[in-house]
CSV table of N, CA and C in Angstrom, one decimal:
chain,number,residue,atom,x,y,z
I,1,MET,N,-1.0,25.4,12.3
I,1,MET,CA,-1.4,24.4,11.4
I,1,MET,C,-2.1,23.2,12.5
I,2,ASN,N,-3.1,22.8,12.1
I,2,ASN,CA,-3.7,21.7,12.8
I,2,ASN,C,-3.7,20.6,12.0
I,3,GLU,N,-2.9,19.6,11.9
I,3,GLU,CA,-2.7,18.3,11.1
I,3,GLU,C,-3.4,17.2,11.9
I,4,GLN,N,-4.2,16.5,11.3
I,4,GLN,CA,-4.9,15.2,12.0
I,4,GLN,C,-4.1,13.7,11.7
I,5,ARG,N,-3.9,13.1,12.3
I,5,ARG,CA,-3.3,11.8,12.0
I,5,ARG,C,-4.5,11.0,11.5
I,6,LEU,N,-4.1,10.3,10.3
I,6,LEU,CA,-5.2,9.0,10.0
I,6,LEU,C,-5.1,8.2,11.3
I,7,THR,N,-6.5,7.5,11.3
I,7,THR,CA,-6.6,6.5,12.2
I,7,THR,C,-5.9,5.2,11.4
I,8,ALA,N,-6.0,4.2,12.3
I,8,ALA,CA,-5.6,2.8,11.8
I,8,ALA,C,-6.6,2.4,11.0
I,9,LEU,N,-7.8,2.3,11.1
I,9,LEU,CA,-8.6,2.2,9.9
I,9,LEU,C,-8.8,3.0,8.6
I,10,GLU,N,-8.5,4.1,8.5
I,10,GLU,CA,-8.1,5.3,7.5
I,10,GLU,C,-6.9,4.6,6.9
I,11,LEU,N,-5.8,4.2,7.7
I,11,LEU,CA,-4.6,3.8,6.8
I,11,LEU,C,-5.0,2.7,6.2
I,12,VAL,N,-5.7,1.8,6.8
I,12,VAL,CA,-6.0,0.2,6.0
I,12,VAL,C,-7.0,0.7,4.8
I,13,ASP,N,-7.9,1.6,5.1
I,13,ASP,CA,-8.6,2.3,3.9
I,13,ASP,C,-7.8,2.8,2.7
I,14,GLU,N,-6.9,3.6,3.1
I,14,GLU,CA,-6.0,4.2,1.9
I,14,GLU,C,-5.1,3.2,1.4
I,15,LEU,N,-4.7,2.2,2.1
I,15,LEU,CA,-3.8,1.0,1.3
I,15,LEU,C,-4.9,0.3,0.6
I,16,ARG,N,-6.2,0.1,0.7
I,16,ARG,CA,-7.0,-0.8,0.0
I,16,ARG,C,-7.2,-0.1,-1.1
I,17,SER,N,-7.6,1.2,-1.0
I,17,SER,CA,-7.9,2.3,-2.3
I,17,SER,C,-7.0,2.3,-3.2
I,18,SER,N,-5.9,2.2,-2.9
I,18,SER,CA,-4.6,2.1,-4.1
I,18,SER,C,-4.6,0.7,-4.5
I,19,LEU,N,-5.2,0.0,-4.0
I,19,LEU,CA,-5.4,-1.5,-4.7
I,19,LEU,C,-6.6,-2.1,-5.1
I,20,ASP,N,-7.6,-0.8,-5.1
I,20,ASP,CA,-8.7,-1.2,-5.5
I,20,ASP,C,-8.9,-1.9,-7.1
I,21,ALA,N,-9.6,-2.7,-7.3
I,21,ALA,CA,-9.7,-3.3,-8.4
I,21,ALA,C,-10.1,-2.4,-9.7
I,22,ASN,N,-10.9,-1.7,-9.3
I,22,ASN,CA,-11.6,-0.6,-10.3
I,22,ASN,C,-10.8,0.8,-10.4
I,23,THR,N,-10.4,1.2,-9.4
I,23,THR,CA,-9.9,2.4,-9.4
I,23,THR,C,-8.6,2.7,-9.0
I,24,GLY,N,-8.0,1.8,-8.3
I,24,GLY,CA,-6.5,1.6,-7.8
I,24,GLY,C,-5.5,2.0,-8.8
I,25,TRP,N,-4.4,2.7,-8.4
I,25,TRP,CA,-3.5,3.0,-9.0
I,25,TRP,C,-2.5,1.8,-9.1
I,26,ILE,N,-2.4,0.8,-8.4
I,26,ILE,CA,-1.4,-0.2,-8.1
I,26,ILE,C,-2.0,-1.4,-9.8
I,27,PRO,N,-3.3,-1.6,-9.4
I,27,PRO,CA,-3.5,-2.3,-10.5
I,27,PRO,C,-3.6,-1.9,-11.9
I,28,ALA,N,-3.6,-0.5,-12.3
I,28,ALA,CA,-3.8,0.2,-13.4
I,28,ALA,C,-2.3,0.1,-13.7
I,29,LEU,N,-1.3,0.2,-13.0
I,29,LEU,CA,0.1,0.1,-13.3
I,29,LEU,C,0.5,-1.0,-13.9
I,30,SER,N,0.1,-2.1,-13.4
I,30,SER,CA,0.2,-3.6,-13.7
I,30,SER,C,-0.5,-4.0,-14.7
I,31,GLY,N,-1.4,-3.3,-15.1
I,31,GLY,CA,-2.3,-3.6,-16.2
I,31,GLY,C,-3.1,-4.8,-16.3
I,32,THR,N,-3.5,-5.3,-17.3
I,32,THR,CA,-4.4,-6.7,-17.2
I,32,THR,C,-4.0,-7.9,-17.0
I,33,ALA,N,-2.5,-7.7,-17.5
I,33,ALA,CA,-1.6,-9.2,-16.9
I,33,ALA,C,-1.5,-9.3,-15.9
I,34,GLY,N,-1.5,-8.2,-14.8
I,34,GLY,CA,-1.0,-8.3,-13.4
I,34,GLY,C,-1.9,-9.0,-12.5
I,35,PRO,N,-1.7,-9.2,-11.3
I,35,PRO,CA,-2.7,-9.4,-10.5
I,35,PRO,C,-4.0,-8.7,-10.3
I,36,ASN,N,-4.9,-9.3,-9.6
I,36,ASN,CA,-6.2,-8.7,-9.5
I,36,ASN,C,-6.1,-7.8,-8.2
I,37,GLY,N,-6.8,-6.7,-8.4
I,37,GLY,CA,-6.8,-5.8,-7.4
I,37,GLY,C,-8.0,-6.1,-6.5
I,38,LEU,N,-8.1,-5.4,-5.4
I,38,LEU,CA,-9.1,-5.9,-4.3
I,38,LEU,C,-10.4,-5.2,-4.4
I,39,CYS,N,-11.4,-6.0,-3.8
I,39,CYS,CA,-12.7,-5.3,-3.8
I,39,CYS,C,-12.7,-4.4,-2.3
I,40,ALA,N,-13.9,-3.8,-2.4
I,40,ALA,CA,-14.3,-2.8,-1.4
I,40,ALA,C,-14.5,-3.7,-0.2
I,41,GLY,N,-13.9,-3.5,1.3
I,41,GLY,CA,-13.9,-4.1,2.3
I,41,GLY,C,-12.9,-5.2,2.5
I,42,ALA,N,-12.1,-5.5,1.7
I,42,ALA,CA,-11.0,-6.3,1.7
I,42,ALA,C,-10.4,-6.2,3.0
I,43,GLY,N,-9.8,-7.0,3.6
I,43,GLY,CA,-9.3,-7.1,4.9
I,43,GLY,C,-7.5,-6.9,5.0
I,44,LEU,N,-6.8,-6.4,6.1
I,44,LEU,CA,-5.7,-6.4,6.1
I,44,LEU,C,-4.8,-7.4,5.6
I,45,THR,N,-5.4,-8.5,6.0
I,45,THR,CA,-4.9,-10.0,5.1
I,45,THR,C,-4.6,-9.9,3.7
I,46,ASP,N,-5.6,-9.6,3.2
I,46,ASP,CA,-5.9,-9.2,1.8
I,46,ASP,C,-4.8,-8.3,1.1
I,47,VAL,N,-4.8,-7.3,2.1
I,47,VAL,CA,-4.2,-6.0,1.4
I,47,VAL,C,-2.6,-6.3,1.5
I,48,ALA,N,-2.0,-6.9,2.6
I,48,ALA,CA,-0.8,-7.4,2.4
I,48,ALA,C,-0.6,-8.4,1.5
I,49,ALA,N,-1.3,-9.3,1.2
I,49,ALA,CA,-1.3,-10.5,0.1
I,49,ALA,C,-1.2,-9.5,-1.1
I,50,ALA,N,-2.0,-8.8,-1.3
I,50,ALA,CA,-2.3,-8.0,-2.9
I,50,ALA,C,-0.9,-7.3,-2.8
I,51,LEU,N,-0.5,-6.5,-1.8
I,51,LEU,CA,0.7,-5.7,-1.9
I,51,LEU,C,2.2,-6.5,-2.5
I,52,ARG,N,2.3,-7.8,-1.7
I,52,ARG,CA,3.2,-8.6,-2.0
I,52,ARG,C,3.0,-9.3,-3.5
I,53,ASP,N,1.7,-9.5,-4.0
I,53,ASP,CA,1.5,-10.0,-5.2
I,53,ASP,C,2.1,-8.9,-6.4
I,54,PHE,N,1.7,-7.5,-6.1
I,54,PHE,CA,1.9,-6.5,-7.0
I,54,PHE,C,3.6,-6.4,-7.2
I,55,ALA,N,4.1,-6.6,-6.1
I,55,ALA,CA,5.5,-6.2,-5.8
I,55,ALA,C,6.1,-7.5,-6.7
I,56,ALA,N,5.6,-8.4,-6.8
I,56,ALA,CA,6.3,-9.6,-7.6
I,56,ALA,C,5.8,-9.5,-9.2
I,57,ALA,N,5.0,-8.8,-9.3
I,57,ALA,CA,4.5,-8.7,-10.9
I,57,ALA,C,5.4,-7.8,-11.7
I,58,ASP,N,5.1,-7.8,-13.0
I,58,ASP,CA,6.1,-7.0,-14.0
I,58,ASP,C,5.7,-5.6,-14.1
I,59,ILE,N,6.1,-5.1,-12.8
I,59,ILE,CA,6.3,-3.6,-12.8
I,59,ILE,C,7.6,-2.9,-12.5
I,60,PRO,N,7.7,-1.8,-12.8
I,60,PRO,CA,9.3,-1.1,-12.6
I,60,PRO,C,10.1,-1.6,-11.3
I,61,ALA,N,11.0,-1.8,-11.1
I,61,ALA,CA,11.7,-2.3,-10.0
I,61,ALA,C,11.9,-1.2,-9.0
I,62,SER,N,11.8,-0.1,-9.2
I,62,SER,CA,11.9,0.9,-8.2
I,62,SER,C,10.4,1.0,-7.4
I,63,VAL,N,9.3,0.6,-8.1
I,63,VAL,CA,8.0,0.6,-7.5
I,63,VAL,C,7.9,-0.6,-6.6
I,64,ALA,N,8.3,-1.8,-7.4
I,64,ALA,CA,8.3,-3.0,-6.7
I,64,ALA,C,8.9,-3.3,-5.4
I,65,ARG,N,10.3,-2.5,-5.2
I,65,ARG,CA,10.7,-2.4,-4.1
I,65,ARG,C,10.0,-1.7,-2.8
I,66,GLN,N,9.2,-0.7,-3.2
I,66,GLN,CA,8.6,-0.1,-2.4
I,66,GLN,C,7.5,-0.9,-1.7
I,67,LEU,N,6.6,-1.5,-2.9
I,67,LEU,CA,5.7,-2.1,-2.5
I,67,LEU,C,6.1,-3.3,-1.8
I,68,GLU,N,7.2,-4.1,-1.9
I,68,GLU,CA,7.5,-5.1,-1.0
I,68,GLU,C,7.8,-4.8,0.3
I,69,ARG,N,8.2,-3.7,0.6
I,69,ARG,CA,8.5,-3.0,1.8
I,69,ARG,C,7.2,-2.7,2.5
I,70,ALA,N,6.2,-2.2,1.6
I,70,ALA,CA,5.0,-1.8,2.2
I,70,ALA,C,4.1,-3.2,2.6
I,71,ALA,N,4.2,-4.0,1.8
I,71,ALA,CA,3.6,-5.6,2.1
I,71,ALA,C,4.5,-6.2,3.4
I,72,GLU,N,5.6,-6.0,3.7
I,72,GLU,CA,6.3,-6.6,4.9
I,72,GLU,C,5.8,-5.6,6.3
I,73,SER,N,5.5,-4.6,6.0
I,73,SER,CA,5.1,-3.7,7.0
I,73,SER,C,3.5,-3.7,7.5
I,74,ALA,N,2.7,-4.1,6.2
I,74,ALA,CA,1.3,-4.6,6.6
I,74,ALA,C,1.3,-5.9,7.1
I,75,ALA,N,2.1,-6.9,6.6
I,75,ALA,CA,2.1,-8.3,7.5
I,75,ALA,C,2.6,-7.8,8.7
I,76,SER,N,3.6,-7.0,9.2
I,76,SER,CA,4.1,-6.9,10.7
I,76,SER,C,2.6,-6.2,11.4
I,77,ALA,N,1.8,-5.7,10.6
I,77,ALA,CA,0.6,-5.1,11.5
I,77,ALA,C,-0.2,-6.3,11.7
I,78,LEU,N,-0.3,-7.1,11.1
I,78,LEU,CA,-1.2,-8.2,11.3
I,78,LEU,C,-0.5,-9.1,12.4
I,79,ALA,N,0.5,-9.1,12.5
I,79,ALA,CA,1.3,-9.8,13.9
I,79,ALA,C,1.6,-9.1,15.0
I,80,GLY,N,1.7,-7.9,14.9
I,80,GLY,CA,1.9,-7.1,15.9
I,80,GLY,C,1.0,-6.8,17.1
I,81,ASP,N,1.1,-6.3,18.3
I,81,ASP,CA,0.4,-6.1,19.3
I,81,ASP,C,-0.5,-4.7,18.9
I,82,ASP,N,-1.1,-4.4,19.7
I,82,ASP,CA,-2.0,-3.2,19.7
I,82,ASP,C,-1.0,-1.9,19.6
I,83,SER,N,0.0,-1.7,20.4
I,83,SER,CA,1.0,-0.7,20.7
I,83,SER,C,1.9,-0.8,19.2
I,84,SER,N,1.7,-1.6,18.4
I,84,SER,CA,2.7,-1.5,17.2
I,84,SER,C,2.1,-1.5,15.9
I,85,THR,N,0.8,-1.8,15.8
I,85,THR,CA,0.0,-2.1,14.9
I,85,THR,C,0.0,-0.7,13.9
I,86,TYR,N,-0.2,0.4,14.7
I,86,TYR,CA,-0.5,1.5,14.1
I,86,TYR,C,0.7,2.2,13.5
I,87,GLY,N,2.0,2.0,13.9
I,87,GLY,CA,3.3,2.1,13.3
I,87,GLY,C,3.4,1.4,12.2
I,88,HIS,N,3.0,0.1,12.2
I,88,HIS,CA,3.5,-0.7,11.0
I,88,HIS,C,2.6,-0.2,9.9
I,89,LEU,N,1.1,0.0,10.1
I,89,LEU,CA,0.4,0.6,9.3
I,89,LEU,C,1.1,1.9,8.6
I,90,GLY,N,1.4,2.8,9.5
I,90,GLY,CA,1.8,4.1,8.9
I,90,GLY,C,2.9,3.7,7.9
I,91,THR,N,4.0,3.0,8.3
I,91,THR,CA,5.0,2.6,7.4
I,91,THR,C,4.6,1.8,6.2
I,92,ALA,N,3.6,1.2,6.1
I,92,ALA,CA,3.3,0.4,4.9
I,92,ALA,C,2.6,1.6,4.1
I,93,TYR,N,1.9,2.5,4.7
I,93,TYR,CA,1.1,3.6,3.8
I,93,TYR,C,2.3,4.5,3.1
I,94,ALA,N,3.3,4.7,4.3
I,94,ALA,CA,4.5,5.6,3.4
I,94,ALA,C,5.2,5.1,2.4
I,95,TYR,N,5.3,3.7,2.2
I,95,TYR,CA,5.8,2.9,1.4
I,95,TYR,C,5.2,2.7,0.2
I,96,VAL,N,3.9,2.9,0.3
I,96,VAL,CA,3.0,2.7,-1.1
I,96,VAL,C,2.9,4.4,-1.5
I,97,LEU,N,2.9,5.3,-0.9
I,97,LEU,CA,3.1,6.9,-1.2
I,97,LEU,C,4.4,6.7,-2.2
I,98,GLN,N,5.5,6.4,-1.3
I,98,GLN,CA,6.9,6.5,-2.1
I,98,GLN,C,6.8,5.7,-3.5
I,99,ALA,N,6.0,4.5,-3.4
I,99,ALA,CA,5.9,3.8,-4.7
I,99,ALA,C,5.1,4.4,-5.7
I,100,ARG,N,4.1,5.1,-5.4
I,100,ARG,CA,3.6,6.2,-6.3
I,100,ARG,C,4.3,7.3,-6.6
I,101,ARG,N,5.1,7.6,-6.1
I,101,ARG,CA,6.0,8.7,-6.5
I,101,ARG,C,7.1,8.3,-7.4
I,102,ALA,N,7.5,6.9,-7.2
I,102,ALA,CA,8.3,6.5,-8.1
I,102,ALA,C,7.7,6.2,-9.4
I,103,ALA,N,6.6,5.8,-9.6
I,103,ALA,CA,5.8,5.3,-10.7
I,103,ALA,C,5.5,6.6,-11.3
I,104,ALA,N,5.2,7.7,-10.8
I,104,ALA,CA,5.0,9.0,-11.5
I,104,ALA,C,6.3,9.4,-12.0
I,105,GLU,N,7.4,9.2,-11.7
I,105,GLU,CA,8.7,9.4,-12.2
I,105,GLU,C,8.9,8.7,-13.3
I,106,ILE,N,8.3,7.5,-13.5
I,106,ILE,CA,8.9,6.6,-14.6
I,106,ILE,C,7.8,6.8,-15.9
I,107,THR,N,6.4,7.1,-15.3
I,107,THR,CA,5.4,7.2,-16.4
I,107,THR,C,5.1,8.7,-16.7
I,108,PRO,N,5.0,9.1,-18.0
I,108,PRO,CA,4.8,10.4,-18.2
I,108,PRO,C,3.5,11.1,-17.8
């Protein structure tokens, strides 16, 4: 089995996709009263801020914890050097995937 790793840009795209204002599962989870989702092309700074905003929104605590960790990892990717950025992005993406699983367990 030949699995390819996502590139750093693909990881940012995946994070951004989860936060997309029109199609993202995170804005859908928080509803219209929650923070705004992101537009296409938003940068990593915006992604980290949006993850932090959604973690503080009125969403289930199990999801919020994972999104807060994702936000911290995304912020670390911004502050990291080239050798650590990819690892931080991968960690942020893993936390978003865990948050999605937690949300799926809560909602039927």
